[in-house]
XYZ file of C-alpha atoms in Angstrom:
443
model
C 0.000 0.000 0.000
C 1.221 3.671 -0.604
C 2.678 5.439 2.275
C 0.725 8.353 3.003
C 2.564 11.107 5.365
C 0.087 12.212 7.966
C -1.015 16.067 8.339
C 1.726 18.107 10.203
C 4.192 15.362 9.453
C 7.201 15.681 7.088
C 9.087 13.345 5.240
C 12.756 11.965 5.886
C 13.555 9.275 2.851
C 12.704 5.770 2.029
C 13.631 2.622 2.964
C 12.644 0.022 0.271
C 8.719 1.210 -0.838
C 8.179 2.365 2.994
C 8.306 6.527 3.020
C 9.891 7.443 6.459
C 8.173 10.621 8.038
C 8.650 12.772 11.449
C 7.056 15.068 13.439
C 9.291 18.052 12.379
C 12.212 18.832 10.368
C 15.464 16.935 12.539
C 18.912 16.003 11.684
C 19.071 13.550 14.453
C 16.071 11.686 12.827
C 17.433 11.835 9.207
C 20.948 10.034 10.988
C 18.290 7.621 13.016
C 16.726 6.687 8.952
C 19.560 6.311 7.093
C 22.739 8.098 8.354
C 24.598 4.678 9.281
C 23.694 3.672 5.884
C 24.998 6.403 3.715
C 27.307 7.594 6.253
C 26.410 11.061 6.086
C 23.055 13.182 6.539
C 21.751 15.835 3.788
C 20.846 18.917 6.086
C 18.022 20.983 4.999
C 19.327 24.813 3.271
C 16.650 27.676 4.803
C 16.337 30.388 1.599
C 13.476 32.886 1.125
C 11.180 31.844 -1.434
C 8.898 34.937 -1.641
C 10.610 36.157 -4.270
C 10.166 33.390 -6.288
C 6.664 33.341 -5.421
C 4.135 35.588 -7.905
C 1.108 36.746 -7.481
C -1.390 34.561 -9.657
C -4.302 36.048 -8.963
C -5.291 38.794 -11.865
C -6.063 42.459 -11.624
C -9.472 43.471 -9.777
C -11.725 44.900 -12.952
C -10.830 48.742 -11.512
C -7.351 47.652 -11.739
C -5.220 49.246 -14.452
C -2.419 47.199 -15.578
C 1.317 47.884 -14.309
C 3.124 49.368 -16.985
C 5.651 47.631 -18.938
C 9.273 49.515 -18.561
C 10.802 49.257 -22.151
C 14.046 50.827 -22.791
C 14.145 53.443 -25.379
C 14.352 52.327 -28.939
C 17.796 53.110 -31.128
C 15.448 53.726 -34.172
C 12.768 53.852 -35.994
C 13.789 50.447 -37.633
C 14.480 48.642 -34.284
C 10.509 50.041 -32.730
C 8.945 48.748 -36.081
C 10.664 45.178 -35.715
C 9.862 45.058 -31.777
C 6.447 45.414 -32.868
C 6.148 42.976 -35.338
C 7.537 40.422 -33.189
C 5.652 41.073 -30.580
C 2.551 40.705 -32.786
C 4.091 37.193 -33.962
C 5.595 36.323 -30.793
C 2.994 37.393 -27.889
C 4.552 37.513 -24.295
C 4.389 34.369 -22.372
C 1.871 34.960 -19.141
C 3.992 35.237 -16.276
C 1.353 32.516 -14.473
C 2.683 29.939 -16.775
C 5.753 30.528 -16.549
C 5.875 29.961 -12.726
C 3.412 26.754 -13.209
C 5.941 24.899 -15.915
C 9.071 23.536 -14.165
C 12.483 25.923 -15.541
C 15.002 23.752 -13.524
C 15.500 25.800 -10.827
C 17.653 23.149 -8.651
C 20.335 20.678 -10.054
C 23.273 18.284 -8.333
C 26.655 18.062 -9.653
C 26.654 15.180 -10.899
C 29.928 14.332 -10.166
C 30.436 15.954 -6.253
C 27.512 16.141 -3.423
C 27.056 19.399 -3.923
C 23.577 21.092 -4.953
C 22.909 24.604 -6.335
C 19.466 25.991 -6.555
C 17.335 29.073 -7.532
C 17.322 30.626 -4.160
C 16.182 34.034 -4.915
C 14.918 36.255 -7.975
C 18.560 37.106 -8.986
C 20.522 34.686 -6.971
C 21.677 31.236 -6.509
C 22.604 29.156 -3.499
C 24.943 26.586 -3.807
C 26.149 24.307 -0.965
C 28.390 21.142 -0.691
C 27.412 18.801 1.500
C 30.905 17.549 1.160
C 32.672 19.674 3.208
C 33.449 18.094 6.406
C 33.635 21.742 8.514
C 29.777 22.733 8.066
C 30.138 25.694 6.165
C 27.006 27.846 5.217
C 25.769 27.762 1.536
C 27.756 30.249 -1.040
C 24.847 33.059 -2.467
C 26.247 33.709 -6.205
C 24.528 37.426 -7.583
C 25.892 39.661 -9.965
C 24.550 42.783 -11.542
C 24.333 40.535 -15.066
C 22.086 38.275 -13.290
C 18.971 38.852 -12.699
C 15.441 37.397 -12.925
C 17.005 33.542 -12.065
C 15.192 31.315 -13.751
C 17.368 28.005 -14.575
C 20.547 26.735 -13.391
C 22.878 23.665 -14.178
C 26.332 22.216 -13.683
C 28.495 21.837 -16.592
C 29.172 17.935 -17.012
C 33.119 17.197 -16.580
C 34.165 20.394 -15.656
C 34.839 19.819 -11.793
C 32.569 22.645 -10.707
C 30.961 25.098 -13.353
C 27.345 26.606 -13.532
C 25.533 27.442 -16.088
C 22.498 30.256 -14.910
C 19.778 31.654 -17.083
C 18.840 34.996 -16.446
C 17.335 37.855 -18.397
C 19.288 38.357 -21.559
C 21.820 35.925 -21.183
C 23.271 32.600 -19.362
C 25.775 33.260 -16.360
C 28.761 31.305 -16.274
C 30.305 31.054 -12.444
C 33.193 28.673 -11.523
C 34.710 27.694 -8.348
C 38.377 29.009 -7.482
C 40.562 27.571 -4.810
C 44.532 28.699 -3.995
C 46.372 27.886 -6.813
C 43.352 26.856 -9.035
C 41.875 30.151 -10.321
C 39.662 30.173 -13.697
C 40.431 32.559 -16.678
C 38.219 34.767 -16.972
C 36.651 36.606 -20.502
C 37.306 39.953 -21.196
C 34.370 42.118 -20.205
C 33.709 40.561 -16.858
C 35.616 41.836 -14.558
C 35.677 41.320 -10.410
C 33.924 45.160 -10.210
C 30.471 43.704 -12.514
C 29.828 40.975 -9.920
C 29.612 39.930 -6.173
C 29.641 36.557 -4.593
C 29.135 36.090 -1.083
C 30.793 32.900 -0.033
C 29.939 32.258 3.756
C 33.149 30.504 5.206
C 36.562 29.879 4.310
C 38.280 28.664 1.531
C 37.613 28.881 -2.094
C 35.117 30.952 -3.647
C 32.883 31.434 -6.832
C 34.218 33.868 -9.517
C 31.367 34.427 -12.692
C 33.604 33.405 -15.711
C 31.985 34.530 -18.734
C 28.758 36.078 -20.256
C 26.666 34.197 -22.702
C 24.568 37.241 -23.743
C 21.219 36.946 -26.136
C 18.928 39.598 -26.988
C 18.014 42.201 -23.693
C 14.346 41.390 -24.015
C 14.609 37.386 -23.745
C 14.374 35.330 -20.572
C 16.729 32.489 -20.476
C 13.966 29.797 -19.237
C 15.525 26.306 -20.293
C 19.639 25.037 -19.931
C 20.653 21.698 -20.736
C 24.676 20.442 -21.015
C 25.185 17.908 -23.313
C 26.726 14.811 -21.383
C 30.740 15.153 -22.234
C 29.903 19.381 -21.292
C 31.376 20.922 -24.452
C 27.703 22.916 -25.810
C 24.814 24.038 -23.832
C 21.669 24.155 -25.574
C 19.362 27.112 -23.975
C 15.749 28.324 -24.821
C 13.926 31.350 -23.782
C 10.087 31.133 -23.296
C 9.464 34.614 -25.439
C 10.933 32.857 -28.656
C 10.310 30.432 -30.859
C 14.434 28.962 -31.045
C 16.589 27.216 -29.040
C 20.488 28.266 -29.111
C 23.228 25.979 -29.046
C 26.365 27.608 -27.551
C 30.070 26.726 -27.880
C 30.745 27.600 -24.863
C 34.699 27.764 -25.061
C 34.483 29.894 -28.231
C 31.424 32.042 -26.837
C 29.151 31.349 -29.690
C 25.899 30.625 -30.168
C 24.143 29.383 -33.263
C 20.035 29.469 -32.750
C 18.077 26.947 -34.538
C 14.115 26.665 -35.231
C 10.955 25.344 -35.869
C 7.538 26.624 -35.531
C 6.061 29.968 -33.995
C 5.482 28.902 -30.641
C 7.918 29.511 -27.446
C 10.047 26.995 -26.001
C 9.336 24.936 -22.882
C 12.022 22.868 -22.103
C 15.331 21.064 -24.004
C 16.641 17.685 -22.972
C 19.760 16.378 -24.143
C 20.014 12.459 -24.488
C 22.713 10.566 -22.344
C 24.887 9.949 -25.431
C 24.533 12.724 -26.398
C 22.751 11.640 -30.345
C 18.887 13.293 -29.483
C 17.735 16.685 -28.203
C 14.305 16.701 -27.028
C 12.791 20.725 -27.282
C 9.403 20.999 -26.447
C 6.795 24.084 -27.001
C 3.690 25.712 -25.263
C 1.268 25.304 -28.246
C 1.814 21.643 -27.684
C 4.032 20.754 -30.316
C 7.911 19.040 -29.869
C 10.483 18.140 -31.761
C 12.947 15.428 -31.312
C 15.918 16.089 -32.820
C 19.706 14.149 -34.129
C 22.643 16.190 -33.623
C 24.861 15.012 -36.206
C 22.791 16.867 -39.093
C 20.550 18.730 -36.622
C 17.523 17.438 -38.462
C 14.355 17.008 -36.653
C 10.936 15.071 -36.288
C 7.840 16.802 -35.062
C 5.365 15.570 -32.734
C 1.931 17.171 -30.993
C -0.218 16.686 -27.983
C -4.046 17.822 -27.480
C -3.437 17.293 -23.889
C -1.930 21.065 -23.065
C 1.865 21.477 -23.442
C 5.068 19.295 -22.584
C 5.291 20.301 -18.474
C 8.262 17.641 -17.884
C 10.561 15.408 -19.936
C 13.263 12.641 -18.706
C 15.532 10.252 -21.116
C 16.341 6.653 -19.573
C 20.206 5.727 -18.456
C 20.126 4.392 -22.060
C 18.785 7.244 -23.885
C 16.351 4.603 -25.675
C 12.985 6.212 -23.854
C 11.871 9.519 -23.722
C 9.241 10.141 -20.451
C 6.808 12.753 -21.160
C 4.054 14.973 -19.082
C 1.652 17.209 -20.240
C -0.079 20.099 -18.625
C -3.838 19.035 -18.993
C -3.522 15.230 -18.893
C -2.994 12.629 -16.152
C -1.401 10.011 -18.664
C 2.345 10.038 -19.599
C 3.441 9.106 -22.779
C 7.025 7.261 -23.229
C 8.480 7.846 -26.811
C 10.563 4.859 -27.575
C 13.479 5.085 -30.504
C 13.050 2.351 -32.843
C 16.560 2.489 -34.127
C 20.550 3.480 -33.395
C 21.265 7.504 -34.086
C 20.581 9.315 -36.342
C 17.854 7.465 -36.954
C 14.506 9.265 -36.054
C 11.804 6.151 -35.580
C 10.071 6.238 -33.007
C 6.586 5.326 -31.275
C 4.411 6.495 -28.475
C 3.094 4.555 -25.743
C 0.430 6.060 -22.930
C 1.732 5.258 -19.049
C -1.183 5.374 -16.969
C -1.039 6.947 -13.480
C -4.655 5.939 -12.129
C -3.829 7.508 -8.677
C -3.601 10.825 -9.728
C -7.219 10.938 -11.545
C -9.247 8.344 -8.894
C -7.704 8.906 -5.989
C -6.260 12.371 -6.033
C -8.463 14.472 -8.676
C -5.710 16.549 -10.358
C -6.173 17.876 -14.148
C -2.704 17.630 -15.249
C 1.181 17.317 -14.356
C 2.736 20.205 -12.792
C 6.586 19.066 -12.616
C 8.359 15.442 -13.663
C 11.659 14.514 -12.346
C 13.458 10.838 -13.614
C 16.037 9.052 -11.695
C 19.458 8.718 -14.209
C 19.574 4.731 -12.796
C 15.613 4.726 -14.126
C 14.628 3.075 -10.706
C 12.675 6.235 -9.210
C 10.129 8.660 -10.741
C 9.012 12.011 -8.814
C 6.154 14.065 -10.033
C 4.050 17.079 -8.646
C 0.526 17.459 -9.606
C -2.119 20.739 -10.346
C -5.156 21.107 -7.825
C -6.036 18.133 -5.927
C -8.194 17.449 -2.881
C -7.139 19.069 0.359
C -5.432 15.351 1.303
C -2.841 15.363 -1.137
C -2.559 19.307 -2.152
C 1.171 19.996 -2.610
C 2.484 16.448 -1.965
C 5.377 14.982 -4.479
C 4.665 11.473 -5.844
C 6.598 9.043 -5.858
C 6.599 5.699 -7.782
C 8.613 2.818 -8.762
C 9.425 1.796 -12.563
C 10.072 -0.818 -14.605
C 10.932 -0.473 -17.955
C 11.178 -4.283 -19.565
C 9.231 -4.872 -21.963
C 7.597 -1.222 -21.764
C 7.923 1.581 -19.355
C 5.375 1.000 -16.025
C 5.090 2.555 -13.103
C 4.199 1.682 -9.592
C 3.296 4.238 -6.800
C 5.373 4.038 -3.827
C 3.910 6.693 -1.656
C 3.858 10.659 -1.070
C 6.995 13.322 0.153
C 5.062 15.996 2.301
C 7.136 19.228 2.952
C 7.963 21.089 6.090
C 5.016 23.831 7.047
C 1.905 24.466 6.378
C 0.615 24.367 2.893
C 4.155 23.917 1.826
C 4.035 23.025 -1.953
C 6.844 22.109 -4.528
C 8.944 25.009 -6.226
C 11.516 22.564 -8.036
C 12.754 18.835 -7.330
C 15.941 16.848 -8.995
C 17.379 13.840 -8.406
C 21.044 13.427 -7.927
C 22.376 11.689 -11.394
C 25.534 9.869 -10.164
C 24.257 8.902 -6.753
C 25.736 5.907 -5.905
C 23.679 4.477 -2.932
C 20.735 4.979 -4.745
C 17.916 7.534 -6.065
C 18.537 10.897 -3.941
C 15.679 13.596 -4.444
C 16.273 17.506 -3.525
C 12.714 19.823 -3.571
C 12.541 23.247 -2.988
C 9.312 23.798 -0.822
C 7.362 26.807 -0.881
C 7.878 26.913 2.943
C 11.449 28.077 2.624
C 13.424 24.969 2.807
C 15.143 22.801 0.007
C 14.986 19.120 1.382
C 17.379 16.182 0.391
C 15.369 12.903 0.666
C 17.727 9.146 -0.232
C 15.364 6.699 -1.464
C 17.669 3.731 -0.080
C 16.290 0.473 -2.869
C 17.510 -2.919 -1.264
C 18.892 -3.593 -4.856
C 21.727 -0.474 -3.501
């Protein structure tokens, strides 16, 4: 039977299929759980969500609008071509763009050490590694603002990528005798980073800079870390940046904005999906593409398996998942859908779509967050157990309840290279980001 955390309670991990709870958040009963087993015990990191909170309710009917701050136009030319793309290219509602999940928390996949969207124009990063307790780093800079992705750079020791407004943000760590070059044009005067403790500290690097007006929304490393494919969700292409040389080349298809972009494992596919309900998967030798659609809202979460065979899908106004499985070996683009049921969501908790979908890289572990719900399960993250021989299936394990009241999901990640077994970090609306092991007897 699914575990069910009671009212008031709070989850601490699991222990094959049985979710652990306590009465409040506790160290002492996360090394009671599971600290002998793993040897260590993931503290929770205190940040201040309500900036990253908006207000979703709309403008009373006496209301006006705010006004939109626009800076000045250079010419006539530029004002006419602003307008016209607006006309094309609509803004995204700012509701939607809070509801769909922009990676706002992500582990290093090779170190213990998390970094997550801790503010509207910051980042907290902390390593649970360090033996002396230190507090979390804060990363801000006056090039970074309006936070709204961040990722580590894949075999790179430690490097994040940050999308912000009108550009990605490049920080990297730098210890005694280890400092990182730095481009020209970003020097220590543009930026601040408030390391709290000892040690090493985070310098921003470089500048990946787009158009003023776009809002980096989407960042994905392909697996060996040499491009970074990023989308914004006011246009209708993704950009594919060379990071060493600073260049970006944007490719397209379609009108709509861009949800999300998911590199395969190998590397061969790149997933981008859009809010009008279309996606496209795509080969990166030739960078040709096959298109897809759903009548079931938009693409709200995508995973690849370990293999990069499977593609795990969610969609905004449906209940059902869909797993796109590749028929052949790269470049090849055959492929077929399959529906993955999730009865509990529909019977038992009454929800009209997924919110956020989150994939363990071993495939053992699936984590999803849901819209509406009854008053029971408002806010809760899912949980369930797959199997993916002959065809992807899923099993629900239980429900993670937050700490405080009300407290509902921001962003949640699982820890790719995690050797003990699937390890899940969510950022509550309550103010705390959570670690939570799910210890498998297989581990």
């Amino acid at each position: 039977m699914p575990s069910f955390p009671p009212p008031g309670a709070v989850t601490v991990c699991e222990i094959n299929r049985d979710l652990v709870a306590s009465d409040a958040l506790s160290d002492d009963r996360a090394k009671d759980a599971y600290g002998d087993v793993l040897g260590m015990v993931f503290s929770p990191i205190p940040f201040q969500p309500d900036t990253l909170l908006t207000n979703r309710n709309p403008p009373a009917a006496d209301q006006a609008e705010p006004a939109v701050e626009s800076a000045p136009a250079a010419s006539l030319l530029s004002t006419v071509s602003e307008f016209f793309k607006r006309m094309i290219f609509p803004p995204l509602d700012p509701n939607l763009l809070e509801e769909f999940d922009t990676q706002k928390v992500n582990w290093n996949p090779h170190k213990h050490c998390l970094a997550f969207v801790s503010g509207k124009n910051q980042v907290t990063v902390h390593d649970f590694e360090d033996s002396d307790g230190k507090e979390p780093c804060i990363l801000t800079s006056d090039h970074q603002t309006n936070v709204k992705a961040v990722e580590w750079r894949p075999n790179s020791g430690k490097m994040i990528a940050v999308g912000c407004k009108g550009g990605i943000c490049l920080w990297s760590s730098s210890y005694p005798g280890n400092v990182p070059f730095m481009k020209s044009g970003v020097t220590s005067s543009s930026f601040s980073a408030f390391p709290r403790g000892s040690g090493g500290q985070w310098i921003l690097v470089d500048v990946l800079r787009c158009s003023s007006a776009e809002q980096i929304s989407a960042l994905c490393w392909k697996p060996d870390g040499r491009y970074l494919a990023s989308a914004s969700c006011n246009s209708p292409s993704f950009t594919i940046w060379d990071v060493s040389q600073g260049l970006g080349t944007p490719i397209r298809r379609g009108l709509s904005s861009i949800s999300l972009v998911r590199w395969s494992p190998s590397g061969d596919y790149l997933l981008a999906a859009k809010f009008d309900g279309t996606f496209h998967f795509w080969e990166t030798s030739t960078w040709t593409s096959e298109p897809w659609s759903s009548s079931n809202g938009y693409v709200s979460g995508a995973n690849w398996d370990p293999e990069g065979r499977v593609a795990l899908l969610s969609f905004s106004n449906s209940t059902t998942l869909g797993s796109i499985h590749l028929s052949s070996k790269p470049p090849s683009l055959d492929a077929h859908l399959l529906p993955v049921e999730l009865p509990e969501i529909s019977s038992l908790i009454v929800s009209r779509g997924i919110e956020k979908l989150a994939w363990d890289a071993s495939g053992e572990r699936l984590a999803l967050s849901f819209k509406d719900g009854n008053e029971m399960y408002c806010g809760l993250v899912a949980v369930y157990d797959v199997r993916r021989s002959p065809i992807v299936s899923l099993s629900l394990v239980g429900f993670i309840r937050g700490p405080g009241e009300g407290a509902k999901p921001l962003a949640f990640a699982f820890h790719n290279k995690f050797k003990q077994g699937p390890l899940l970090s969510v950022c509550w609306s309550s103010g705390w980001c959570c670690t939570y092991p799910l210890i498998l007897r297989s581990h």
